[in-house]
Short mmCIF file of C-alpha atoms and ligand atoms in Angstrom, two decimals:
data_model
loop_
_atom_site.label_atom_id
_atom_site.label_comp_id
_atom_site.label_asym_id
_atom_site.label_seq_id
_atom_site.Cartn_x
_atom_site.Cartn_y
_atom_site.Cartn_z
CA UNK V 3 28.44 -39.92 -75.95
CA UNK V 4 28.41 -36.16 -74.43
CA UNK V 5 27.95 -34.77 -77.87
CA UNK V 6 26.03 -37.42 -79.47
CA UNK V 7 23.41 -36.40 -76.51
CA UNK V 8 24.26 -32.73 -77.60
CA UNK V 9 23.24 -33.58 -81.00
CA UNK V 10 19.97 -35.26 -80.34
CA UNK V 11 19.04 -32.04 -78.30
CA UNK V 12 20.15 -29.82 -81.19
CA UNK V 13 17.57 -31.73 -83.45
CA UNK V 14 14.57 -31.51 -81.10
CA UNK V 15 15.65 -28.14 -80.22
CA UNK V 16 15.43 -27.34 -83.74
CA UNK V 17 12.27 -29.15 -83.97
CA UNK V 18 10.54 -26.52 -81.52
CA UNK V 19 12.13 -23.51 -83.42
CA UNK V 20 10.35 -24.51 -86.74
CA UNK V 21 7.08 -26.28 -85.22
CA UNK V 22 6.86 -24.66 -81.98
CA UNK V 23 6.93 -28.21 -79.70
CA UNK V 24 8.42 -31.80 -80.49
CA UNK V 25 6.10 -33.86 -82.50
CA UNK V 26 5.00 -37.14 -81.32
CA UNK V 27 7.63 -38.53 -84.39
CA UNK V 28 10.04 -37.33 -86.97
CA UNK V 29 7.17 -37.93 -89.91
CA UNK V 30 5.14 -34.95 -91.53
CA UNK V 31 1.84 -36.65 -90.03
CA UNK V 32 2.99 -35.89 -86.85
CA UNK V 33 3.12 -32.24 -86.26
CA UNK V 34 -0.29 -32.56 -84.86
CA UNK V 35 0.56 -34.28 -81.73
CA UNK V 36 3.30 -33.88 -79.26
CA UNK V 37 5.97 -36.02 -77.22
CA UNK V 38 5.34 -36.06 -73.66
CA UNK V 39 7.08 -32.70 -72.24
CA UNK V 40 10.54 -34.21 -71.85
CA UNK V 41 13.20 -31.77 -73.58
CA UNK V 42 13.71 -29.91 -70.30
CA UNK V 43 14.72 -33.38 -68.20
CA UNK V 44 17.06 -34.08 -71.07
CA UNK V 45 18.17 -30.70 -71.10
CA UNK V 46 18.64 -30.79 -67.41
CA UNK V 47 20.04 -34.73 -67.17
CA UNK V 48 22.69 -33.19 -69.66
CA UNK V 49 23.63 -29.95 -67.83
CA UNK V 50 24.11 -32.48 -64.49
CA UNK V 51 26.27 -34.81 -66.66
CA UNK V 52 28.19 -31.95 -68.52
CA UNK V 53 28.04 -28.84 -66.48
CA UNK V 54 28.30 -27.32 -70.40
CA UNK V 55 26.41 -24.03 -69.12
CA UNK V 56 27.16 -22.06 -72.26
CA UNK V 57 24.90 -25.06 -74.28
CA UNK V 58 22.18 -24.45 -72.07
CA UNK V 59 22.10 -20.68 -71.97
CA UNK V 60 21.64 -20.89 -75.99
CA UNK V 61 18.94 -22.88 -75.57
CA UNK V 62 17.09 -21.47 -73.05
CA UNK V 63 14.74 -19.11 -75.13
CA UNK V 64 13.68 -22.82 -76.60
CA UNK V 65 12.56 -24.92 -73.82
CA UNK V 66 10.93 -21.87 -72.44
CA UNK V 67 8.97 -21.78 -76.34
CA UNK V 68 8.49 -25.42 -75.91
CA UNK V 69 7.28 -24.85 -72.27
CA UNK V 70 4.31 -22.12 -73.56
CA UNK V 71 3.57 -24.57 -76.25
CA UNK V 72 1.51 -26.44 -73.33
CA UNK V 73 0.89 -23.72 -71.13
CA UNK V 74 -0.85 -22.05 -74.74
CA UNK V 75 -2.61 -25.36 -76.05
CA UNK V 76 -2.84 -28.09 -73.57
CA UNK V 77 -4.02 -26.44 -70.84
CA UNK V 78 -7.96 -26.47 -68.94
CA UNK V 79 -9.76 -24.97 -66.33
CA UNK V 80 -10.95 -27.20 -63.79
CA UNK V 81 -13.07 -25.95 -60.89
CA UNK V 82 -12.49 -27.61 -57.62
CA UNK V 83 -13.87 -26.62 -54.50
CA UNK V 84 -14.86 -23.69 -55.28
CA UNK V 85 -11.19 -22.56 -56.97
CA UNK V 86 -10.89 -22.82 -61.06
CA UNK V 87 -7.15 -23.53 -61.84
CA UNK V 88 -5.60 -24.64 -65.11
CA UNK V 89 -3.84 -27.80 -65.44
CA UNK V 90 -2.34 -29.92 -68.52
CA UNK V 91 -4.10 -33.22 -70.18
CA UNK V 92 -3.61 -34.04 -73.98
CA UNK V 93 -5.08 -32.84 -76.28
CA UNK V 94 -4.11 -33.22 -80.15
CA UNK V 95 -4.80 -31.13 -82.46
CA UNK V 96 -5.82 -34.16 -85.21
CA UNK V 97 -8.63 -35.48 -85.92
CA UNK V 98 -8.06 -38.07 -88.58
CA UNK V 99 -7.67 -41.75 -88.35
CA UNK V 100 -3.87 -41.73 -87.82
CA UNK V 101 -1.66 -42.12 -90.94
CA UNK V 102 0.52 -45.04 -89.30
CA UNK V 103 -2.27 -47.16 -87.85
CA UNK V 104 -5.31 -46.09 -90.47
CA UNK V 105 -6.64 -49.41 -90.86
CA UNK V 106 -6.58 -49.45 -86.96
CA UNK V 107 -8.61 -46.43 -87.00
CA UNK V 108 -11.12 -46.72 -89.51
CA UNK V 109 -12.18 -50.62 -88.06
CA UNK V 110 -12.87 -48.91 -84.76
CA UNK V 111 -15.41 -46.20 -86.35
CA UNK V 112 -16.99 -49.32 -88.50
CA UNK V 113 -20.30 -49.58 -86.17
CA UNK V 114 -20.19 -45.23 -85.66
CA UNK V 115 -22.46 -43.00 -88.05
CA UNK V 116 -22.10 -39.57 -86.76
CA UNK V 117 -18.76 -38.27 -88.18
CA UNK V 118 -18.53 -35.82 -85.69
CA UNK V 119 -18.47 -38.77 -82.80
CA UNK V 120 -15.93 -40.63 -85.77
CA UNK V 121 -14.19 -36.91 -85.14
CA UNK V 122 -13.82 -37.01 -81.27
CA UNK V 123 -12.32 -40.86 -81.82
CA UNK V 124 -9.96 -40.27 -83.87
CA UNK V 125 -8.66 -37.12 -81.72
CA UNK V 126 -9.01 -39.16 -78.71
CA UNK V 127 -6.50 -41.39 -80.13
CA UNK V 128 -4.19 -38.92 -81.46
CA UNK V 129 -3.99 -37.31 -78.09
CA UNK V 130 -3.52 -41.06 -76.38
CA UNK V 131 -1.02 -41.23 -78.34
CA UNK V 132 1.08 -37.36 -77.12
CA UNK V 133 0.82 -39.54 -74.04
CA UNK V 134 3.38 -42.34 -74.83
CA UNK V 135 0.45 -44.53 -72.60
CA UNK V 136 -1.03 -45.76 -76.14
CA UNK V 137 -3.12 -47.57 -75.05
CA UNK V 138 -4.73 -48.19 -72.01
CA UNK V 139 -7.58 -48.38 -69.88
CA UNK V 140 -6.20 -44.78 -68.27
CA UNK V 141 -8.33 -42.85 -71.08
CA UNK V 142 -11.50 -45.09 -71.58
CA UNK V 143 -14.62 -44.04 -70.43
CA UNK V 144 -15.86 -47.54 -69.43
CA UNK V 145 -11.86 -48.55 -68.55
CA UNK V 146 -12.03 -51.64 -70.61
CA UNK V 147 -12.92 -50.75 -74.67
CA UNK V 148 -11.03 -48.68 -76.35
CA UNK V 149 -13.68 -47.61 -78.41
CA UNK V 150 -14.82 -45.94 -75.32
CA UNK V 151 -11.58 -43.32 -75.45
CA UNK V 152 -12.00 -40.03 -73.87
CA UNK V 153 -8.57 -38.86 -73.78
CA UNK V 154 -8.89 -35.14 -73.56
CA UNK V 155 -11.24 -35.04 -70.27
CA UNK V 156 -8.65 -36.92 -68.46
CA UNK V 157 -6.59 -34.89 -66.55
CA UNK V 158 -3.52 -37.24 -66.35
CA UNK V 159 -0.82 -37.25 -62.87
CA UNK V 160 1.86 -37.77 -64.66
CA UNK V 161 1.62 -34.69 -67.43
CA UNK V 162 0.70 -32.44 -64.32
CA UNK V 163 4.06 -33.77 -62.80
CA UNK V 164 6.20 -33.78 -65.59
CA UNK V 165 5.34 -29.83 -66.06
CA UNK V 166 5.72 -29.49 -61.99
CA UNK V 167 9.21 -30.83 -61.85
CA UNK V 168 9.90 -28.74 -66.11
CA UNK V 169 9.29 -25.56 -63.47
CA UNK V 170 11.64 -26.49 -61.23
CA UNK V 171 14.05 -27.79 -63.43
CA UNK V 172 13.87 -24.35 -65.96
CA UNK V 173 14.07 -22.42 -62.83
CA UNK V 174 17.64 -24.22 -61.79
CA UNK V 175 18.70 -23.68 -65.45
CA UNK V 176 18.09 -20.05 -65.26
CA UNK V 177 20.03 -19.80 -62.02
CA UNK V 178 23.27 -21.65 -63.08
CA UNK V 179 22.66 -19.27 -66.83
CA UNK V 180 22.59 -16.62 -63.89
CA UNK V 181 19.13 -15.13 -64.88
CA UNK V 182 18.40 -15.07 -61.13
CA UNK V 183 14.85 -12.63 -62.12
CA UNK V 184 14.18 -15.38 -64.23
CA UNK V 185 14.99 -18.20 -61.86
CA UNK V 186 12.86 -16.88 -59.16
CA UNK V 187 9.94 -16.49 -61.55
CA UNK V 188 10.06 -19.91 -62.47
CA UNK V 189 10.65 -21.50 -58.89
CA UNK V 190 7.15 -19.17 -57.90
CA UNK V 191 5.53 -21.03 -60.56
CA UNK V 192 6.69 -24.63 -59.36
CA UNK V 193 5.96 -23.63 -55.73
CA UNK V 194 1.90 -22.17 -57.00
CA UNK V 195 2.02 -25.25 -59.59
CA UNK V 196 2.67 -27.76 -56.79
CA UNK V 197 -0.67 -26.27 -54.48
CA UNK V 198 -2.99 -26.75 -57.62
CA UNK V 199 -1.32 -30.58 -58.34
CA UNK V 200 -2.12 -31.28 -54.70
CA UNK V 201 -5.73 -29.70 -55.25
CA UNK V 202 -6.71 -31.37 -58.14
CA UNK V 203 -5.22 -34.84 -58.04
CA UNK V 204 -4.59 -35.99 -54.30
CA UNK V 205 -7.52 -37.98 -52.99
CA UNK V 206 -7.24 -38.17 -48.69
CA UNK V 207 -9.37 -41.29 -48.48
CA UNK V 208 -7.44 -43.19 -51.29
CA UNK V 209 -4.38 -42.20 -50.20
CA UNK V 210 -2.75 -40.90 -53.43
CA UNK V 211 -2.56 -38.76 -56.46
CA UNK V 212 -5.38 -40.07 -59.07
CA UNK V 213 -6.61 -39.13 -62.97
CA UNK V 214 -8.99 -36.21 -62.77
CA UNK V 215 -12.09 -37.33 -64.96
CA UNK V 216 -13.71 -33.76 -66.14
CA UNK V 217 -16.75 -35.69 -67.61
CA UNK V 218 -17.73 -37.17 -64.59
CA UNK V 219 -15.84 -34.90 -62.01
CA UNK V 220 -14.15 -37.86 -60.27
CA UNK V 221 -11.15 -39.40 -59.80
CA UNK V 222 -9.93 -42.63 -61.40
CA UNK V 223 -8.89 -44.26 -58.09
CA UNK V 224 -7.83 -47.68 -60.19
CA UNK V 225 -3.83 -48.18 -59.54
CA UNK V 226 -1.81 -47.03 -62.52
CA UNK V 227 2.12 -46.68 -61.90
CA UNK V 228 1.93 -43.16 -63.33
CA UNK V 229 0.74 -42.05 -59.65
CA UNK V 230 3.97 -42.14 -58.34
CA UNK V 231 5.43 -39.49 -60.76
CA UNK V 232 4.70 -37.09 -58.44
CA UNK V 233 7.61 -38.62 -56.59
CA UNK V 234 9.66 -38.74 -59.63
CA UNK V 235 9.53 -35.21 -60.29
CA UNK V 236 9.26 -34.01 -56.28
CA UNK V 237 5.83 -32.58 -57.32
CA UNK V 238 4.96 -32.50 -53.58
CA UNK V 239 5.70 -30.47 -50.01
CA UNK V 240 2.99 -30.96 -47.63
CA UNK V 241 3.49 -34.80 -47.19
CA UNK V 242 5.53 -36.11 -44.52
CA UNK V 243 7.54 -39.15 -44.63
CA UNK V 244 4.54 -41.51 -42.94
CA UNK V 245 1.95 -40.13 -45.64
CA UNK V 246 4.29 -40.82 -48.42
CA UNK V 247 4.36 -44.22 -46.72
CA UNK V 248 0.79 -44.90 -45.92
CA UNK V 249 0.28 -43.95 -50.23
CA UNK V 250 3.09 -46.62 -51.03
CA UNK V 251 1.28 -49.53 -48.84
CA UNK V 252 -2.26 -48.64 -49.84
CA UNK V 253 -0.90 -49.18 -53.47
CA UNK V 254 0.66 -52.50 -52.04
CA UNK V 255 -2.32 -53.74 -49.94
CA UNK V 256 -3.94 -52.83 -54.04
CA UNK V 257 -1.51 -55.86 -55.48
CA UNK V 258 0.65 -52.69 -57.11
CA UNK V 259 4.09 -54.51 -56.34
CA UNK V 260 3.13 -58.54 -55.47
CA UNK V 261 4.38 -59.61 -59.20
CA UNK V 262 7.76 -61.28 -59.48
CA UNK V 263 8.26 -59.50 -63.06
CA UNK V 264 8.20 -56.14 -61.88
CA UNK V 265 5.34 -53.37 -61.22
CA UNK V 266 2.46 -53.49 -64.33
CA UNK V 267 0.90 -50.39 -66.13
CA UNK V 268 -2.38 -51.21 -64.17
CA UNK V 269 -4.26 -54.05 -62.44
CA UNK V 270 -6.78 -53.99 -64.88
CA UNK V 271 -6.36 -56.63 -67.80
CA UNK V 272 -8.03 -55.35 -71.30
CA UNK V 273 -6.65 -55.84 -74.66
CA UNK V 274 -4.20 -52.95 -74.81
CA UNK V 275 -0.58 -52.31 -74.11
CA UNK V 276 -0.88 -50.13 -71.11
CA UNK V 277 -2.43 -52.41 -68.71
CA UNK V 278 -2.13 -55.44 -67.37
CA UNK V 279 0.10 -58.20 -67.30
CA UNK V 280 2.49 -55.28 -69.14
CA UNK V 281 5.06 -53.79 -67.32
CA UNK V 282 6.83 -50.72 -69.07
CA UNK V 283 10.30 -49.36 -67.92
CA UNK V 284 9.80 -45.79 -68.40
CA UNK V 285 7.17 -46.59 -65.24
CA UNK V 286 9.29 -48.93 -63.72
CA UNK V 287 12.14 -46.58 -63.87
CA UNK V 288 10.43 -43.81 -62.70
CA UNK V 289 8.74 -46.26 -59.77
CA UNK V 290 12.17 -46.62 -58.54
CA UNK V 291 13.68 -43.23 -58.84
CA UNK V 292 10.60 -41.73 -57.20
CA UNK V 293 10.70 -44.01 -54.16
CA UNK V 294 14.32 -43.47 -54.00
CA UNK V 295 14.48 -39.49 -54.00
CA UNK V 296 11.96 -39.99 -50.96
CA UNK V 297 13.18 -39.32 -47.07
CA UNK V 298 11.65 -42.81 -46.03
CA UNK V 299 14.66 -45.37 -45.56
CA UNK V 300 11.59 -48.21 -45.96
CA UNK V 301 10.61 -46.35 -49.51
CA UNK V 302 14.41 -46.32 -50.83
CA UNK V 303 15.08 -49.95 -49.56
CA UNK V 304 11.50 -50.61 -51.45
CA UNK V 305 12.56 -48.59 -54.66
CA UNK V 306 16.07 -51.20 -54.16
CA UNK V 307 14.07 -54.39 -54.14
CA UNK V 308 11.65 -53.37 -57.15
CA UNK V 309 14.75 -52.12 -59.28
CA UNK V 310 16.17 -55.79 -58.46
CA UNK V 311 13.47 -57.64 -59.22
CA UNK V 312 13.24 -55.65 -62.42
CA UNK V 313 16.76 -56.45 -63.12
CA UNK V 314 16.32 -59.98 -62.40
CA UNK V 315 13.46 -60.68 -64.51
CA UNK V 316 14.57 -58.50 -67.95
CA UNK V 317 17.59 -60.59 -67.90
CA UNK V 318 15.21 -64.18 -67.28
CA UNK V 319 13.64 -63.03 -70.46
CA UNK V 320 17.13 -62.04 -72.31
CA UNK V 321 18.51 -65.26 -71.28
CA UNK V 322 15.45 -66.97 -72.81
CA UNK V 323 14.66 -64.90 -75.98
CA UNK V 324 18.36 -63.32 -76.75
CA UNK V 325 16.59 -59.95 -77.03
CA UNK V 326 15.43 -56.97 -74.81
CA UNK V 327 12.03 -55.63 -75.43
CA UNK V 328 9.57 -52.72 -75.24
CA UNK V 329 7.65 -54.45 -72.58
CA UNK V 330 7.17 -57.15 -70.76
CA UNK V 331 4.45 -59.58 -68.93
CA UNK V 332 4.85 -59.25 -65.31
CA UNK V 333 2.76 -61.77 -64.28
CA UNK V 334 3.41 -65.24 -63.88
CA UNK V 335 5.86 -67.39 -62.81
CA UNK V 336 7.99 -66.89 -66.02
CA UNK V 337 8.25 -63.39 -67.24
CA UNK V 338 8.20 -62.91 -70.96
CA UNK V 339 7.90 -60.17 -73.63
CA UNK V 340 4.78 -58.45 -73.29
CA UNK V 341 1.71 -58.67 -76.00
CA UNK V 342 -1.15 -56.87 -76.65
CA UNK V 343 -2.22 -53.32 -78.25
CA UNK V 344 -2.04 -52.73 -82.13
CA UNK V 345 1.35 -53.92 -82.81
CA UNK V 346 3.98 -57.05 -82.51
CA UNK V 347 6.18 -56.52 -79.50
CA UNK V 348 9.17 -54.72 -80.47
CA UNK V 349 12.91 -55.57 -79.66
CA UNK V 350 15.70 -53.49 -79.07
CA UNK V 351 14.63 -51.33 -76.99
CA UNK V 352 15.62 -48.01 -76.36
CA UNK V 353 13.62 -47.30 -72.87
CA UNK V 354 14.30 -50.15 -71.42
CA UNK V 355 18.09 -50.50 -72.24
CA UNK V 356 18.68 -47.29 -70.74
CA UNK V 357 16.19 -48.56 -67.80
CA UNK V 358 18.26 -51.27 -66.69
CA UNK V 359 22.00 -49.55 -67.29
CA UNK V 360 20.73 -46.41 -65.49
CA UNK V 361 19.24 -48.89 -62.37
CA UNK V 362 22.47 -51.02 -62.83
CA UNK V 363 24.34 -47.67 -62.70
CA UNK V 364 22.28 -46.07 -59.45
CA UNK V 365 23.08 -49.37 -57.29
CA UNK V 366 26.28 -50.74 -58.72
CA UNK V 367 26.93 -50.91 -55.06
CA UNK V 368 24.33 -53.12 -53.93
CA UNK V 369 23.17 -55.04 -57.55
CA UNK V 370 25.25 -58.12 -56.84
CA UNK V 371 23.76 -61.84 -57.62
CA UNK V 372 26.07 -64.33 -56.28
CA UNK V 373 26.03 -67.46 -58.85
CA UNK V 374 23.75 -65.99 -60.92
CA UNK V 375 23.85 -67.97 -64.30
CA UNK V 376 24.27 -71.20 -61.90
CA UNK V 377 20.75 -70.34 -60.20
CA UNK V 378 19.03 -69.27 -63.39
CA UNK V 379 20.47 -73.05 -65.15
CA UNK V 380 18.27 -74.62 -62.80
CA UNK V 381 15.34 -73.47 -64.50
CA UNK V 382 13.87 -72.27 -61.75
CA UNK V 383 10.91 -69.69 -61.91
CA UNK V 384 11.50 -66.03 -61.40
CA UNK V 385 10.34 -66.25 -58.00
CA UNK V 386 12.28 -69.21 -56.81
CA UNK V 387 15.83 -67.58 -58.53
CA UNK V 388 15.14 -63.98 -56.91
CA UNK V 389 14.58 -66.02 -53.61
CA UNK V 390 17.67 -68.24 -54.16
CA UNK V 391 19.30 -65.32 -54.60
CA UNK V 392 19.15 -63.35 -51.99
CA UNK V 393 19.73 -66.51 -49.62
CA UNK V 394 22.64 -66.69 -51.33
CA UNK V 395 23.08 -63.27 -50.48
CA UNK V 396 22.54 -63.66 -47.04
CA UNK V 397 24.59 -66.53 -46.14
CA UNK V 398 27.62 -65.85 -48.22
CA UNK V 399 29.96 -63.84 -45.62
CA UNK V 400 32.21 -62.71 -49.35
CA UNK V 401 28.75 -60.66 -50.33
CA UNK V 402 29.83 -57.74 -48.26
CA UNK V 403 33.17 -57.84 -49.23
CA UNK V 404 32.10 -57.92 -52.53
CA UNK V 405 29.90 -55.04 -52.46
CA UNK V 406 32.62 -52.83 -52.77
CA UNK V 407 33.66 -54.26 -56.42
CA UNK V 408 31.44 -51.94 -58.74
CA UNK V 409 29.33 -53.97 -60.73
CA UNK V 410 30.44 -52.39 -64.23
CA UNK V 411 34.47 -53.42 -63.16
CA UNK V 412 34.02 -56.50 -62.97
CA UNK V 413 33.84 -58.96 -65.89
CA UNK V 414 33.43 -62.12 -63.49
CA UNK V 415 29.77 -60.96 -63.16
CA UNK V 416 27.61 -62.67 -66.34
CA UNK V 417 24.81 -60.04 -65.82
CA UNK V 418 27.34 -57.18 -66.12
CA UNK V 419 28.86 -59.27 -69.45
CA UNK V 420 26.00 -59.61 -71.19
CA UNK V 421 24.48 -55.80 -70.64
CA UNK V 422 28.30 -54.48 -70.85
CA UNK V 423 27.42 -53.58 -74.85
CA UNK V 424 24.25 -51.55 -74.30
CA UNK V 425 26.30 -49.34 -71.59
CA UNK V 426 27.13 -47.49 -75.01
CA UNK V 427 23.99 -46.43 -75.63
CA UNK V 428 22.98 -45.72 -72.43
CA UNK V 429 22.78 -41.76 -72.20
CA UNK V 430 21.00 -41.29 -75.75
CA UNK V 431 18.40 -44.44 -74.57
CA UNK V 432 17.75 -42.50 -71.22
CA UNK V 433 15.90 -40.29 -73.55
CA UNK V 434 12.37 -41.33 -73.76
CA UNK V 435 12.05 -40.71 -77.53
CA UNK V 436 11.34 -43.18 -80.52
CA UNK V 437 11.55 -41.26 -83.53
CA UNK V 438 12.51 -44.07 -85.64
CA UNK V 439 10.23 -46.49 -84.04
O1 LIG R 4 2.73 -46.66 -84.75
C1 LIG R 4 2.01 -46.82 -83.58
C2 LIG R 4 2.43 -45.79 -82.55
O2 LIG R 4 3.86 -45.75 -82.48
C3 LIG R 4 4.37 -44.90 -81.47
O3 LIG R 4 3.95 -45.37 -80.23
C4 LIG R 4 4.51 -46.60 -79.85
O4 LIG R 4 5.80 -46.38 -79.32
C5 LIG R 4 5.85 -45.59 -78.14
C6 LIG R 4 7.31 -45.53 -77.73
O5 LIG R 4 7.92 -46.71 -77.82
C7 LIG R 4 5.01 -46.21 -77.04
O6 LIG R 4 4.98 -45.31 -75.94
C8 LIG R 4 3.61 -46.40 -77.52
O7 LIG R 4 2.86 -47.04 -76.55
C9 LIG R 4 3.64 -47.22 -78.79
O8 LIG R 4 2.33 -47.37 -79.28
C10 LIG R 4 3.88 -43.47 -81.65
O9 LIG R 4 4.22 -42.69 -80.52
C11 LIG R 4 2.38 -43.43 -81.78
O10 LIG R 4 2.01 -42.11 -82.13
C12 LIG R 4 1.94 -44.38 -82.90
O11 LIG R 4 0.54 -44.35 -83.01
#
């Protein structure tokens, strides 16, 4: 698995060498729009996993390539306070109807007359789309049409973290390649990088980090689970423990975490994929991990119970439809694939297989549902079972005993059976990219 990781990072490391960044797809039409910046993490995730130093020290010269690729064309000024600084939003290069969804593209420009406004549409979609967050109320000017789309004057959190925590990451690189001038070059970067994040996206009365509208100078200050990728990528220093609390209940007293199926793209229900009643795993995932690299005990047991229920209710729905899937409806009192957007919901799915494994992985010593298939035969709804459940838990004095039987040794557990096959694809799926999709 090692090597078939190795390979996938050869192609997309090949990919930069002859394009100069990883297109949003392995397709001609897509050298105009980027992947979300994640070569570095899977350079990084496979360094931690390998410790194959000698891989990485070839490749450095490339991530740093891919690296400039956004600091050269997705970068802005912003002025704030009185400071400019430069940080990342999306920002394609196309501005065509896209070649896979045409049809798509030309119905939304039907009622538009001006082909340069047709222009900025079409761009704003392409550059939705560098996001992975295709679509979603995130880049609409009026947050509900996506006709409205406005991509490129959003200044998006999560970007802005995922190049925060590339710093830090290309700086470690560079340390264990033992460039140490390098290293320390990089690690000013992060440390600068992280004062501008906190300038430009942390709002003090809404207790968080929020979109940066440059239209409108303002913040989005809707809920959207990409506001805790800060967390995720440690794209923070001057919070202490109780403000990194007081930001996780103000998202709770927002309804962020209060559905049984797991934590949705956004509270804000339009037709698209990235909002509500969806729930994604990349963004549940990252939920989790972010809480769970925090100092807060309450955050990490929090980060536990939404990685449970997240658990819990993918397997509801592969009990029910046989299948994993891209997404899912959260809402309800029976979780099901999710809907919505331009497309049929897809099975498989990469993301979230390597979602669940990785989660199942991360608290093999604490995942344990005691008569599982028994309490989900009842029929009961997602709520009732994850309640069941952890009575069950509580009362059964073999839990503890139990807890020390890792979840992946032990057959007896039906959860464990029926994921046991996707464990093999686990590593490559960890990978946030779709070229085939
Ligand atoms: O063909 C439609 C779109 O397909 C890709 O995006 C879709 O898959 C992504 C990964 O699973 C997902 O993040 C996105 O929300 C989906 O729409 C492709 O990245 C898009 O460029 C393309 O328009």
């Amino acid at each position: 698995m090692h090597q078939t990781v190795k390979d996938m990072i050869i192609n997309l490391v090949y990919l930069v060498e002859n394009h100069g960044f990883v297109p949003n797809g392995g397709r001609v039409y897509y050298l105009r729009r980027s992947q979300p910046p994640f070569l570095i993490p899977m350079v990084y995730d496979y360094y931690e996993a390998t410790g194959d130093i000698s891989f990485v020290n070839e490749i450095l010269p490339t991530l740093e390539k891919e690296l400039n690729f956004w600091y050269e064309n997705r970068q802005t000024n912003v002025s704030l306070v009185g400071e400019e600084v430069q940080v990342f939003r999306y920002y394609s290069a196309s501005n065509v109807p896209r070649p896979e969804s045409y049809r798509e593209d030309m119905l939304l420009v039907q009622n538009v007359n001006d082909t340069t406004e047709k222009r900025k549409i079409w761009s704003n979609l392409a550059s939705a789309a560098e996001s992975g967050w295709d679509f979603s109320s995130r880049w609409f000017k009026d947050l509900h049409n996506l006709s409205t789309i406005d991509t490129s004057n959003v200044l998006p959190v999560d970007l802005n973290a995922f190049m925060c925590g590339n710093l830090n990451m290309l700086s470690f690189l560079f340390e264990k390649a033992g460039a140490t001038s390098k290293a320390e070059n990089y690690q000013q970067k992060f440390e600068n990088f992280k004062r501008v994040f906190q300038k430009v996206f942390y709002v003090g009365k809404e207790r968080g980090w929020y979109d940066y509208n440059l239209r409108n100078a303002s913040h989005n200050i809707h809920f959207y689970p990409s506001m805790l990728t800060p967390l995720f990528t440690q794209c923070y220093h001057s919070l202490d423990v109780s403000t990194v609390e007081e930001m996780f209940e103000h998202m709770e007293k927002k309804g962020a975490f209060k559905y049984k199926g797991g934590v949705p793209s956004s509270l804000l229900t339009t037709d698209q994929q990235w909002d509500f009643p969806n729930g994604w795993s990349p963004s549940n995932h990252m939920v989790v991990e972010g809480l769970r690299k925090t100092d807060s005990p309450k955050l990490q047991q929090k980060a536990f119970e939404i990685a449970e229920k997240w658990v819990l209710s993918n397997y509801f729905v592969y009990t029910k439809t046989s299948n994993m899937w891209e997404k899912y409806n959260v809402n309800g009192s029976y979780p099901d694939a999710g809907s919505g957007g331009e497309y049929v919901v897809q099975s498989g799915f990469g993301w979230t297989n390597g979602a669940i494994l990785d989660l199942l992985i991360t608290y093999s010593d604490r995942m344990y549902f005691p008569q599982l298939n028994q309490v989900m035969a009842e029929s009961k709804t997602i709520g009732e079972i994850q309640n069941q459940l952890d009575e069950i838990q509580s009362v059964d004095s073999m839990a503890q005993k139990q807890l020390d039987t890792k979840i992946f040794n032990n057959s007896g557990h039906s959860i464990v059976t029926n994921f046991k096959i996707l464990a093999l694809i686990f590593t490559i799926s960890k990978i946030f990219l779709h070229f085939s999709f």
